[in-house]
Amino acid sequence: MAGKFTLNILGSASAKPNLYRQSSAQLLQAAEHLFLIDCAEGTQQAFLRQNRKLKEWSAAEHIQGLKRISKTRLDAIFISHIHGDHIFGLFPLLNTMALSGRTKPLKIFGPNNLGPVLTFYKSFWGEKDSFNLEFTPLKMKEPEQIMEVAGLEVSAFPLKHGIDTFGFLFRETSPALYKKEEYKPRSYTYCSDTADFPELAGWVKGVDLLYHEATYMAADKQKADARFHSTTLDAARCALEAGAGRLLIGHYSSSVKEEDIHGSYLDEARSLFPDTVSVDDGDIFDVPLQKL
């Protein structure tokens, strides 16, 4: 029986959260596993709001089998880099897991410089935690598989952001079986903060769902390059060259007006890659089954 392959957007802002958006965090439910990707300030509150959203979305779309998101049920956390808008929610989340009685070890993947951050947490607050942190430092210079669990493999690859930063590709390892028919393996790629660079499209070739940061509009290309970020057109070009199924853009600069996010900002990306969505906090994307 085919499981769900569902992405939950917990935060879509860049460094400065606002009344409408929190900074970067996402949940992926795939092959019966639950993964957190980045963990900005407010991620725990986003969990609570998302559980309500899941219930409403499941009922509205008549989709069964979506599980309530439990912080203690997380199988792994993937951190792209150690800028605050991607990790400032990690300490309180780990503390809540301990208070909730989690005993299962927690896998954490992230750049090598995340190691001292986790050591700092454990030395002050985590010494008596009921579970172990299993940290895997990422140092690769090209895509490399970092995890394999039943029905799914995860790869990491370097991004271009001034400090060590990594993207993640989640891919089903075998065709899904549903009603005695086989379906194509599904995939999702998370491209966090990064400047545009030519190898990226090849590394995510053929992905079904691609999230690519698009902090700025094309008019601010010079600023984007200087700050190691991407524009709407950079993201759209990557999706086009990769032959992605669908593009999600987010990590909006505070200089982008809220009314423009689904207007001129989105229109600019769609001018190059029509199947683009500018994400909001609380959005849920289900990657559908496609027959072989």
PDB file of C-alpha atoms in Angstrom:
ATOM      1  CA  MET A   1       0.000   0.000   0.000  1.00  0.00           C
ATOM      2  CA  ALA A   2       1.385   3.414  -0.961  1.00  0.00           C
ATOM      3  CA  GLY A   3       2.027   5.765   1.937  1.00  0.00           C
ATOM      4  CA  LYS A   4       1.716   9.517   1.940  1.00  0.00           C
ATOM      5  CA  PHE A   5       4.394  11.802   0.533  1.00  0.00           C
ATOM      6  CA  THR A   6       3.366  15.115   2.026  1.00  0.00           C
ATOM      7  CA  LEU A   7       5.203  18.366   2.658  1.00  0.00           C
ATOM      8  CA  ASN A   8       4.085  20.765   5.390  1.00  0.00           C
ATOM      9  CA  ILE A   9       5.326  24.370   5.292  1.00  0.00           C
ATOM     10  CA  LEU A  10       5.908  25.580   8.855  1.00  0.00           C
ATOM     11  CA  GLY A  11       7.819  28.771   8.035  1.00  0.00           C
ATOM     12  CA  SER A  12       8.414  30.735   4.828  1.00  0.00           C
ATOM     13  CA  ALA A  13      10.060  34.013   5.879  1.00  0.00           C
ATOM     14  CA  SER A  14      13.758  34.802   5.704  1.00  0.00           C
ATOM     15  CA  ALA A  15      15.787  36.245   8.591  1.00  0.00           C
ATOM     16  CA  LYS A  16      12.996  38.478   9.915  1.00  0.00           C
ATOM     17  CA  PRO A  17       9.752  36.714  10.873  1.00  0.00           C
ATOM     18  CA  ASN A  18       6.589  38.816  10.793  1.00  0.00           C
ATOM     19  CA  LEU A  19       2.925  38.690  11.761  1.00  0.00           C
ATOM     20  CA  TYR A  20       2.114  36.412   8.826  1.00  0.00           C
ATOM     21  CA  ARG A  21       5.210  34.241   8.521  1.00  0.00           C
ATOM     22  CA  GLN A  22       7.818  32.485  10.594  1.00  0.00           C
ATOM     23  CA  SER A  23      11.298  31.686   9.381  1.00  0.00           C
ATOM     24  CA  SER A  24      12.380  28.450   7.738  1.00  0.00           C
ATOM     25  CA  ALA A  25      11.013  25.093   8.854  1.00  0.00           C
ATOM     26  CA  GLN A  26       9.307  22.260   6.986  1.00  0.00           C
ATOM     27  CA  LEU A  27       7.946  18.802   7.750  1.00  0.00           C
ATOM     28  CA  LEU A  28       8.052  15.921   5.297  1.00  0.00           C
ATOM     29  CA  GLN A  29       5.939  12.804   5.819  1.00  0.00           C
ATOM     30  CA  ALA A  30       7.266  10.109   3.495  1.00  0.00           C
ATOM     31  CA  ALA A  31       7.311   6.303   3.518  1.00  0.00           C
ATOM     32  CA  GLU A  32       5.782   6.369   7.017  1.00  0.00           C
ATOM     33  CA  HIS A  33       8.679   8.506   8.267  1.00  0.00           C
ATOM     34  CA  LEU A  34       8.518  12.037   9.657  1.00  0.00           C
ATOM     35  CA  PHE A  35      11.365  14.477   9.012  1.00  0.00           C
ATOM     36  CA  LEU A  36      11.909  18.070  10.123  1.00  0.00           C
ATOM     37  CA  ILE A  37      13.898  20.244   7.721  1.00  0.00           C
ATOM     38  CA  ASP A  38      15.378  23.324   9.401  1.00  0.00           C
ATOM     39  CA  CYS A  39      14.041  24.601  12.692  1.00  0.00           C
ATOM     40  CA  ALA A  40      13.587  28.346  13.032  1.00  0.00           C
ATOM     41  CA  GLU A  41      12.228  30.240  16.019  1.00  0.00           C
ATOM     42  CA  GLY A  42       8.572  29.351  16.614  1.00  0.00           C
ATOM     43  CA  THR A  43       8.709  25.897  15.055  1.00  0.00           C
ATOM     44  CA  GLN A  44       6.932  24.287  18.015  1.00  0.00           C
ATOM     45  CA  GLN A  45       4.007  26.694  17.735  1.00  0.00           C
ATOM     46  CA  ALA A  46       3.896  25.950  14.011  1.00  0.00           C
ATOM     47  CA  PHE A  47       3.558  22.238  14.854  1.00  0.00           C
ATOM     48  CA  LEU A  48       0.412  23.000  16.832  1.00  0.00           C
ATOM     49  CA  ARG A  49      -1.121  25.134  14.097  1.00  0.00           C
ATOM     50  CA  GLN A  50      -0.237  22.537  11.467  1.00  0.00           C
ATOM     51  CA  ASN A  51      -2.053  19.763  13.315  1.00  0.00           C
ATOM     52  CA  ARG A  52      -5.234  21.804  13.073  1.00  0.00           C
ATOM     53  CA  LYS A  53      -4.514  22.493   9.409  1.00  0.00           C
ATOM     54  CA  LEU A  54      -3.953  18.793   8.692  1.00  0.00           C
ATOM     55  CA  LYS A  55      -7.341  17.925  10.142  1.00  0.00           C
ATOM     56  CA  GLU A  56      -9.077  20.592   8.055  1.00  0.00           C
ATOM     57  CA  TRP A  57      -7.138  19.736   4.887  1.00  0.00           C
ATOM     58  CA  SER A  58      -7.750  16.001   5.211  1.00  0.00           C
ATOM     59  CA  ALA A  59     -11.481  16.541   5.598  1.00  0.00           C
ATOM     60  CA  ALA A  60     -11.719  19.072   2.765  1.00  0.00           C
ATOM     61  CA  GLU A  61      -9.709  17.012   0.302  1.00  0.00           C
ATOM     62  CA  HIS A  62     -11.130  13.644   1.415  1.00  0.00           C
ATOM     63  CA  ILE A  63      -7.606  12.352   1.939  1.00  0.00           C
ATOM     64  CA  GLN A  64      -7.313   9.741   4.646  1.00  0.00           C
ATOM     65  CA  GLY A  65      -4.302   8.516   6.568  1.00  0.00           C
ATOM     66  CA  LEU A  66      -2.591  11.822   7.408  1.00  0.00           C
ATOM     67  CA  LYS A  67      -1.087  11.395  10.851  1.00  0.00           C
ATOM     68  CA  ARG A  68      -1.144  13.983  13.599  1.00  0.00           C
ATOM     69  CA  ILE A  69       2.281  15.558  13.870  1.00  0.00           C
ATOM     70  CA  SER A  70       3.985  14.543  17.097  1.00  0.00           C
ATOM     71  CA  LYS A  71       7.278  16.132  18.076  1.00  0.00           C
ATOM     72  CA  THR A  72       8.308  12.908  19.801  1.00  0.00           C
ATOM     73  CA  ARG A  73       7.668  10.914  16.608  1.00  0.00           C
ATOM     74  CA  LEU A  74      10.271  12.749  14.509  1.00  0.00           C
ATOM     75  CA  ASP A  75      12.659  10.286  12.877  1.00  0.00           C
ATOM     76  CA  ALA A  76      15.339  12.823  11.956  1.00  0.00           C
ATOM     77  CA  ILE A  77      16.115  16.523  11.733  1.00  0.00           C
ATOM     78  CA  PHE A  78      17.988  18.009   8.765  1.00  0.00           C
ATOM     79  CA  ILE A  79      19.644  21.404   9.278  1.00  0.00           C
ATOM     80  CA  SER A  80      20.834  23.221   6.168  1.00  0.00           C
ATOM     81  CA  HIS A  81      23.150  25.704   7.936  1.00  0.00           C
ATOM     82  CA  ILE A  82      23.591  27.448  11.265  1.00  0.00           C
ATOM     83  CA  HIS A  83      22.206  30.899  10.503  1.00  0.00           C
ATOM     84  CA  GLY A  84      19.702  31.791  13.218  1.00  0.00           C
ATOM     85  CA  ASP A  85      16.632  31.820  11.009  1.00  0.00           C
ATOM     86  CA  HIS A  86      17.219  28.107  10.398  1.00  0.00           C
ATOM     87  CA  ILE A  87      18.166  26.821  13.879  1.00  0.00           C
ATOM     88  CA  PHE A  88      16.880  29.153  16.626  1.00  0.00           C
ATOM     89  CA  GLY A  89      13.947  26.816  17.321  1.00  0.00           C
ATOM     90  CA  LEU A  90      16.118  23.731  17.802  1.00  0.00           C
ATOM     91  CA  PHE A  91      16.992  24.043  21.507  1.00  0.00           C
ATOM     92  CA  PRO A  92      13.398  24.446  22.753  1.00  0.00           C
ATOM     93  CA  LEU A  93      12.227  21.629  20.483  1.00  0.00           C
ATOM     94  CA  LEU A  94      14.839  19.228  21.874  1.00  0.00           C
ATOM     95  CA  ASN A  95      13.925  20.276  25.404  1.00  0.00           C
ATOM     96  CA  THR A  96      10.226  19.626  24.785  1.00  0.00           C
ATOM     97  CA  MET A  97      11.005  16.181  23.404  1.00  0.00           C
ATOM     98  CA  ALA A  98      12.820  15.360  26.639  1.00  0.00           C
ATOM     99  CA  LEU A  99       9.970  16.725  28.762  1.00  0.00           C
ATOM    100  CA  SER A 100       7.559  14.582  26.728  1.00  0.00           C
ATOM    101  CA  GLY A 101       9.523  11.446  27.593  1.00  0.00           C
ATOM    102  CA  ARG A 102      11.047  10.618  24.245  1.00  0.00           C
ATOM    103  CA  THR A 103      13.452   7.682  24.521  1.00  0.00           C
ATOM    104  CA  LYS A 104      14.156   6.872  20.868  1.00  0.00           C
ATOM    105  CA  PRO A 105      17.518   8.271  19.655  1.00  0.00           C
ATOM    106  CA  LEU A 106      17.166  11.311  17.386  1.00  0.00           C
ATOM    107  CA  LYS A 107      19.221  11.577  14.213  1.00  0.00           C
ATOM    108  CA  ILE A 108      20.393  15.077  13.307  1.00  0.00           C
ATOM    109  CA  PHE A 109      22.161  15.888  10.044  1.00  0.00           C
ATOM    110  CA  GLY A 110      23.823  19.229   9.441  1.00  0.00           C
ATOM    111  CA  PRO A 111      27.086  21.024   8.644  1.00  0.00           C
ATOM    112  CA  ASN A 112      30.133  20.247  10.726  1.00  0.00           C
ATOM    113  CA  ASN A 113      29.839  23.536  12.625  1.00  0.00           C
ATOM    114  CA  LEU A 114      26.455  22.430  14.025  1.00  0.00           C
ATOM    115  CA  GLY A 115      28.372  19.956  16.221  1.00  0.00           C
ATOM    116  CA  PRO A 116      29.624  22.540  18.761  1.00  0.00           C
ATOM    117  CA  VAL A 117      26.110  24.035  18.909  1.00  0.00           C
ATOM    118  CA  LEU A 118      24.649  20.663  19.916  1.00  0.00           C
ATOM    119  CA  THR A 119      27.486  20.113  22.404  1.00  0.00           C
ATOM    120  CA  PHE A 120      26.658  23.485  23.982  1.00  0.00           C
ATOM    121  CA  TYR A 121      22.991  22.481  24.294  1.00  0.00           C
ATOM    122  CA  LYS A 122      23.789  19.117  25.859  1.00  0.00           C
ATOM    123  CA  SER A 123      26.298  20.585  28.326  1.00  0.00           C
ATOM    124  CA  PHE A 124      23.779  23.066  29.759  1.00  0.00           C
ATOM    125  CA  TRP A 125      20.341  21.500  29.263  1.00  0.00           C
ATOM    126  CA  GLY A 126      20.621  18.036  27.729  1.00  0.00           C
ATOM    127  CA  GLU A 127      22.756  16.067  30.168  1.00  0.00           C
ATOM    128  CA  LYS A 128      19.741  14.278  31.646  1.00  0.00           C
ATOM    129  CA  ASP A 129      17.672  14.028  28.472  1.00  0.00           C
ATOM    130  CA  SER A 130      15.886  10.717  28.046  1.00  0.00           C
ATOM    131  CA  PHE A 131      17.165  10.235  24.501  1.00  0.00           C
ATOM    132  CA  ASN A 132      20.466  10.417  22.643  1.00  0.00           C
ATOM    133  CA  LEU A 133      21.336  12.799  19.831  1.00  0.00           C
ATOM    134  CA  GLU A 134      23.035  11.047  16.915  1.00  0.00           C
ATOM    135  CA  PHE A 135      24.707  13.827  14.944  1.00  0.00           C
ATOM    136  CA  THR A 136      26.077  13.243  11.441  1.00  0.00           C
ATOM    137  CA  PRO A 137      28.268  16.115  10.167  1.00  0.00           C
ATOM    138  CA  LEU A 138      27.993  16.937   6.480  1.00  0.00           C
ATOM    139  CA  LYS A 139      31.187  17.736   4.584  1.00  0.00           C
ATOM    140  CA  MET A 140      30.523  16.571   1.015  1.00  0.00           C
ATOM    141  CA  LYS A 141      31.484  18.568  -2.086  1.00  0.00           C
ATOM    142  CA  GLU A 142      28.920  16.869  -4.339  1.00  0.00           C
ATOM    143  CA  PRO A 143      25.697  14.868  -3.781  1.00  0.00           C
ATOM    144  CA  GLU A 144      26.091  11.961  -1.380  1.00  0.00           C
ATOM    145  CA  GLN A 145      23.619   9.575   0.243  1.00  0.00           C
ATOM    146  CA  ILE A 146      23.454  10.179   3.990  1.00  0.00           C
ATOM    147  CA  MET A 147      20.537   8.039   5.147  1.00  0.00           C
ATOM    148  CA  GLU A 148      18.517   5.035   4.050  1.00  0.00           C
ATOM    149  CA  VAL A 149      15.396   3.795   5.803  1.00  0.00           C
ATOM    150  CA  ALA A 150      12.609   1.503   4.707  1.00  0.00           C
ATOM    151  CA  GLY A 151      11.298   2.776   1.389  1.00  0.00           C
ATOM    152  CA  LEU A 152      13.334   5.979   1.289  1.00  0.00           C
ATOM    153  CA  GLU A 153      16.836   7.325   0.782  1.00  0.00           C
ATOM    154  CA  VAL A 154      18.136  10.790   1.607  1.00  0.00           C
ATOM    155  CA  SER A 155      21.024  12.579  -0.084  1.00  0.00           C
ATOM    156  CA  ALA A 156      22.734  15.856   0.780  1.00  0.00           C
ATOM    157  CA  PHE A 157      24.593  18.269  -1.484  1.00  0.00           C
ATOM    158  CA  PRO A 158      26.484  21.536  -0.950  1.00  0.00           C
ATOM    159  CA  LEU A 159      24.913  24.901  -1.652  1.00  0.00           C
ATOM    160  CA  LYS A 160      26.555  28.299  -2.206  1.00  0.00           C
ATOM    161  CA  HIS A 161      25.880  30.553   0.754  1.00  0.00           C
ATOM    162  CA  GLY A 162      29.126  31.876   2.190  1.00  0.00           C
ATOM    163  CA  ILE A 163      29.119  29.381   5.088  1.00  0.00           C
ATOM    164  CA  ASP A 164      28.732  25.603   4.897  1.00  0.00           C
ATOM    165  CA  THR A 165      25.168  25.039   3.699  1.00  0.00           C
ATOM    166  CA  PHE A 166      23.473  21.921   2.339  1.00  0.00           C
ATOM    167  CA  GLY A 167      20.373  20.937   0.436  1.00  0.00           C
ATOM    168  CA  PHE A 168      18.534  17.640   0.790  1.00  0.00           C
ATOM    169  CA  LEU A 169      16.928  15.212  -1.647  1.00  0.00           C
ATOM    170  CA  PHE A 170      14.363  12.695  -0.400  1.00  0.00           C
ATOM    171  CA  ARG A 171      13.517   9.895  -2.823  1.00  0.00           C
ATOM    172  CA  GLU A 172      11.449   6.730  -2.585  1.00  0.00           C
ATOM    173  CA  THR A 173      13.624   3.713  -3.322  1.00  0.00           C
ATOM    174  CA  SER A 174      11.099   1.505  -5.101  1.00  0.00           C
ATOM    175  CA  PRO A 175       7.793   1.848  -6.956  1.00  0.00           C
ATOM    176  CA  ALA A 176       4.775   2.264  -4.709  1.00  0.00           C
ATOM    177  CA  LEU A 177       2.086  -0.407  -4.836  1.00  0.00           C
ATOM    178  CA  TYR A 178      -1.522   0.692  -4.600  1.00  0.00           C
ATOM    179  CA  LYS A 179      -4.565  -1.384  -5.596  1.00  0.00           C
ATOM    180  CA  LYS A 180      -2.218  -3.910  -7.237  1.00  0.00           C
ATOM    181  CA  GLU A 181      -0.757  -1.244  -9.558  1.00  0.00           C
ATOM    182  CA  GLU A 182       2.776   0.120  -9.472  1.00  0.00           C
ATOM    183  CA  TYR A 183       3.551   3.835  -9.323  1.00  0.00           C
ATOM    184  CA  LYS A 184       6.717   5.849  -9.856  1.00  0.00           C
ATOM    185  CA  PRO A 185       8.948   6.573  -6.867  1.00  0.00           C
ATOM    186  CA  ARG A 186       8.291  10.091  -5.586  1.00  0.00           C
ATOM    187  CA  SER A 187      10.864  12.720  -4.642  1.00  0.00           C
ATOM    188  CA  TYR A 188      11.314  16.073  -2.930  1.00  0.00           C
ATOM    189  CA  THR A 189      14.276  18.459  -2.840  1.00  0.00           C
ATOM    190  CA  TYR A 190      14.933  21.244  -0.338  1.00  0.00           C
ATOM    191  CA  CYS A 191      17.296  23.943  -1.598  1.00  0.00           C
ATOM    192  CA  SER A 192      17.848  26.315   1.279  1.00  0.00           C
ATOM    193  CA  ASP A 193      19.770  29.595   1.155  1.00  0.00           C
ATOM    194  CA  THR A 194      21.993  29.634  -1.902  1.00  0.00           C
ATOM    195  CA  ALA A 195      23.293  31.759  -4.706  1.00  0.00           C
ATOM    196  CA  ASP A 196      22.662  30.482  -8.204  1.00  0.00           C
ATOM    197  CA  PHE A 197      25.262  27.987  -9.460  1.00  0.00           C
ATOM    198  CA  PRO A 198      25.236  25.774 -12.571  1.00  0.00           C
ATOM    199  CA  GLU A 199      25.646  22.308 -11.007  1.00  0.00           C
ATOM    200  CA  LEU A 200      22.510  22.497  -8.878  1.00  0.00           C
ATOM    201  CA  ALA A 201      19.971  21.729 -11.608  1.00  0.00           C
ATOM    202  CA  GLY A 202      21.821  18.547 -12.531  1.00  0.00           C
ATOM    203  CA  TRP A 203      21.971  17.427  -8.925  1.00  0.00           C
ATOM    204  CA  VAL A 204      18.168  17.608  -8.555  1.00  0.00           C
ATOM    205  CA  LYS A 205      17.319  16.340 -12.048  1.00  0.00           C
ATOM    206  CA  GLY A 206      13.769  15.038 -12.453  1.00  0.00           C
ATOM    207  CA  VAL A 207      12.601  15.776  -8.906  1.00  0.00           C
ATOM    208  CA  ASP A 208       8.811  15.812  -8.479  1.00  0.00           C
ATOM    209  CA  LEU A 209       8.652  18.696  -5.994  1.00  0.00           C
ATOM    210  CA  LEU A 210      11.419  21.282  -5.677  1.00  0.00           C
ATOM    211  CA  TYR A 211      11.618  23.925  -2.967  1.00  0.00           C
ATOM    212  CA  HIS A 212      14.123  26.605  -3.922  1.00  0.00           C
ATOM    213  CA  GLU A 213      14.677  29.766  -1.933  1.00  0.00           C
ATOM    214  CA  ALA A 214      13.879  32.948  -3.845  1.00  0.00           C
ATOM    215  CA  THR A 215      14.654  35.728  -1.419  1.00  0.00           C
ATOM    216  CA  TYR A 216      14.592  38.533  -3.993  1.00  0.00           C
ATOM    217  CA  MET A 217      12.980  39.547  -7.245  1.00  0.00           C
ATOM    218  CA  ALA A 218      15.093  39.731 -10.391  1.00  0.00           C
ATOM    219  CA  ALA A 219      15.609  43.506 -10.078  1.00  0.00           C
ATOM    220  CA  ASP A 220      17.675  42.784  -6.949  1.00  0.00           C
ATOM    221  CA  LYS A 221      19.937  40.229  -8.646  1.00  0.00           C
ATOM    222  CA  GLN A 222      23.092  42.122  -7.674  1.00  0.00           C
ATOM    223  CA  LYS A 223      22.034  42.198  -4.030  1.00  0.00           C
ATOM    224  CA  ALA A 224      21.107  38.509  -4.156  1.00  0.00           C
ATOM    225  CA  ASP A 225      24.506  37.507  -5.517  1.00  0.00           C
ATOM    226  CA  ALA A 226      26.352  39.625  -2.959  1.00  0.00           C
ATOM    227  CA  ARG A 227      24.412  37.989  -0.111  1.00  0.00           C
ATOM    228  CA  PHE A 228      24.577  34.464  -1.584  1.00  0.00           C
ATOM    229  CA  HIS A 229      20.845  34.259  -2.212  1.00  0.00           C
ATOM    230  CA  SER A 230      18.643  33.569  -5.231  1.00  0.00           C
ATOM    231  CA  THR A 231      16.003  35.497  -7.128  1.00  0.00           C
ATOM    232  CA  THR A 232      12.673  34.295  -8.444  1.00  0.00           C
ATOM    233  CA  LEU A 233      14.203  33.782 -11.886  1.00  0.00           C
ATOM    234  CA  ASP A 234      17.196  31.903 -10.472  1.00  0.00           C
ATOM    235  CA  ALA A 235      14.833  29.449  -8.796  1.00  0.00           C
ATOM    236  CA  ALA A 236      12.632  29.138 -11.878  1.00  0.00           C
ATOM    237  CA  ARG A 237      15.635  28.537 -14.145  1.00  0.00           C
ATOM    238  CA  CYS A 238      16.893  25.786 -11.841  1.00  0.00           C
ATOM    239  CA  ALA A 239      13.478  24.087 -11.918  1.00  0.00           C
ATOM    240  CA  LEU A 240      13.307  24.396 -15.693  1.00  0.00           C
ATOM    241  CA  GLU A 241      16.786  22.983 -16.288  1.00  0.00           C
ATOM    242  CA  ALA A 242      16.190  20.197 -13.761  1.00  0.00           C
ATOM    243  CA  GLY A 243      12.898  19.178 -15.381  1.00  0.00           C
ATOM    244  CA  ALA A 244      11.198  19.434 -11.991  1.00  0.00           C
ATOM    245  CA  GLY A 245       7.540  18.582 -11.687  1.00  0.00           C
ATOM    246  CA  ARG A 246       6.604  21.578  -9.543  1.00  0.00           C
ATOM    247  CA  LEU A 247       8.478  24.493  -7.991  1.00  0.00           C
ATOM    248  CA  LEU A 248       7.863  25.981  -4.546  1.00  0.00           C
ATOM    249  CA  ILE A 249       9.486  29.319  -3.713  1.00  0.00           C
ATOM    250  CA  GLY A 250       9.860  31.004  -0.343  1.00  0.00           C
ATOM    251  CA  HIS A 251      12.317  32.544   2.159  1.00  0.00           C
ATOM    252  CA  TYR A 252      10.970  35.958   1.219  1.00  0.00           C
ATOM    253  CA  SER A 253      12.980  39.075   1.960  1.00  0.00           C
ATOM    254  CA  SER A 254      11.273  41.507   4.327  1.00  0.00           C
ATOM    255  CA  SER A 255      11.575  44.011   1.473  1.00  0.00           C
ATOM    256  CA  VAL A 256       9.034  42.015  -0.578  1.00  0.00           C
ATOM    257  CA  LYS A 257       5.567  43.324   0.261  1.00  0.00           C
ATOM    258  CA  GLU A 258       3.060  40.746   1.440  1.00  0.00           C
ATOM    259  CA  GLU A 259       0.602  41.678  -1.323  1.00  0.00           C
ATOM    260  CA  ASP A 260       3.303  41.120  -3.953  1.00  0.00           C
ATOM    261  CA  ILE A 261       4.243  37.600  -2.868  1.00  0.00           C
ATOM    262  CA  HIS A 262       1.318  36.094  -4.757  1.00  0.00           C
ATOM    263  CA  GLY A 263       1.382  38.884  -7.330  1.00  0.00           C
ATOM    264  CA  SER A 264       4.412  40.287  -9.126  1.00  0.00           C
ATOM    265  CA  TYR A 265       6.859  38.075  -7.205  1.00  0.00           C
ATOM    266  CA  LEU A 266       5.044  34.890  -8.212  1.00  0.00           C
ATOM    267  CA  ASP A 267       4.308  36.134 -11.731  1.00  0.00           C
ATOM    268  CA  GLU A 268       8.009  36.689 -12.327  1.00  0.00           C
ATOM    269  CA  ALA A 269       8.861  33.071 -11.473  1.00  0.00           C
ATOM    270  CA  ARG A 270       5.935  31.751 -13.512  1.00  0.00           C
ATOM    271  CA  SER A 271       7.124  33.685 -16.553  1.00  0.00           C
ATOM    272  CA  LEU A 272       9.922  31.116 -16.776  1.00  0.00           C
ATOM    273  CA  PHE A 273       8.449  28.091 -14.952  1.00  0.00           C
ATOM    274  CA  PRO A 274       4.630  28.143 -15.009  1.00  0.00           C
ATOM    275  CA  ASP A 275       4.040  25.443 -12.382  1.00  0.00           C
ATOM    276  CA  THR A 276       5.349  27.564  -9.521  1.00  0.00           C
ATOM    277  CA  VAL A 277       3.758  28.211  -6.122  1.00  0.00           C
ATOM    278  CA  SER A 278       4.797  30.928  -3.673  1.00  0.00           C
ATOM    279  CA  VAL A 279       4.313  29.178  -0.348  1.00  0.00           C
ATOM    280  CA  ASP A 280       2.582  30.379   2.802  1.00  0.00           C
ATOM    281  CA  ASP A 281       2.981  29.123   6.352  1.00  0.00           C
ATOM    282  CA  GLY A 282       0.531  26.261   6.811  1.00  0.00           C
ATOM    283  CA  ASP A 283       0.525  25.152   3.172  1.00  0.00           C
ATOM    284  CA  ILE A 284       0.395  21.397   2.603  1.00  0.00           C
ATOM    285  CA  PHE A 285       1.567  19.758  -0.618  1.00  0.00           C
ATOM    286  CA  ASP A 286       0.859  16.116  -1.378  1.00  0.00           C
ATOM    287  CA  VAL A 287       3.004  14.527  -4.095  1.00  0.00           C
ATOM    288  CA  PRO A 288       0.523  12.395  -6.038  1.00  0.00           C
ATOM    289  CA  LEU A 289       1.085   8.887  -7.320  1.00  0.00           C
ATOM    290  CA  GLN A 290       1.831   8.499 -11.041  1.00  0.00           C
ATOM    291  CA  LYS A 291       1.502   5.146 -12.774  1.00  0.00           C
ATOM    292  CA  LEU A 292       4.590   3.534 -14.264  1.00  0.00           C
TER     293      LEU A 292
END
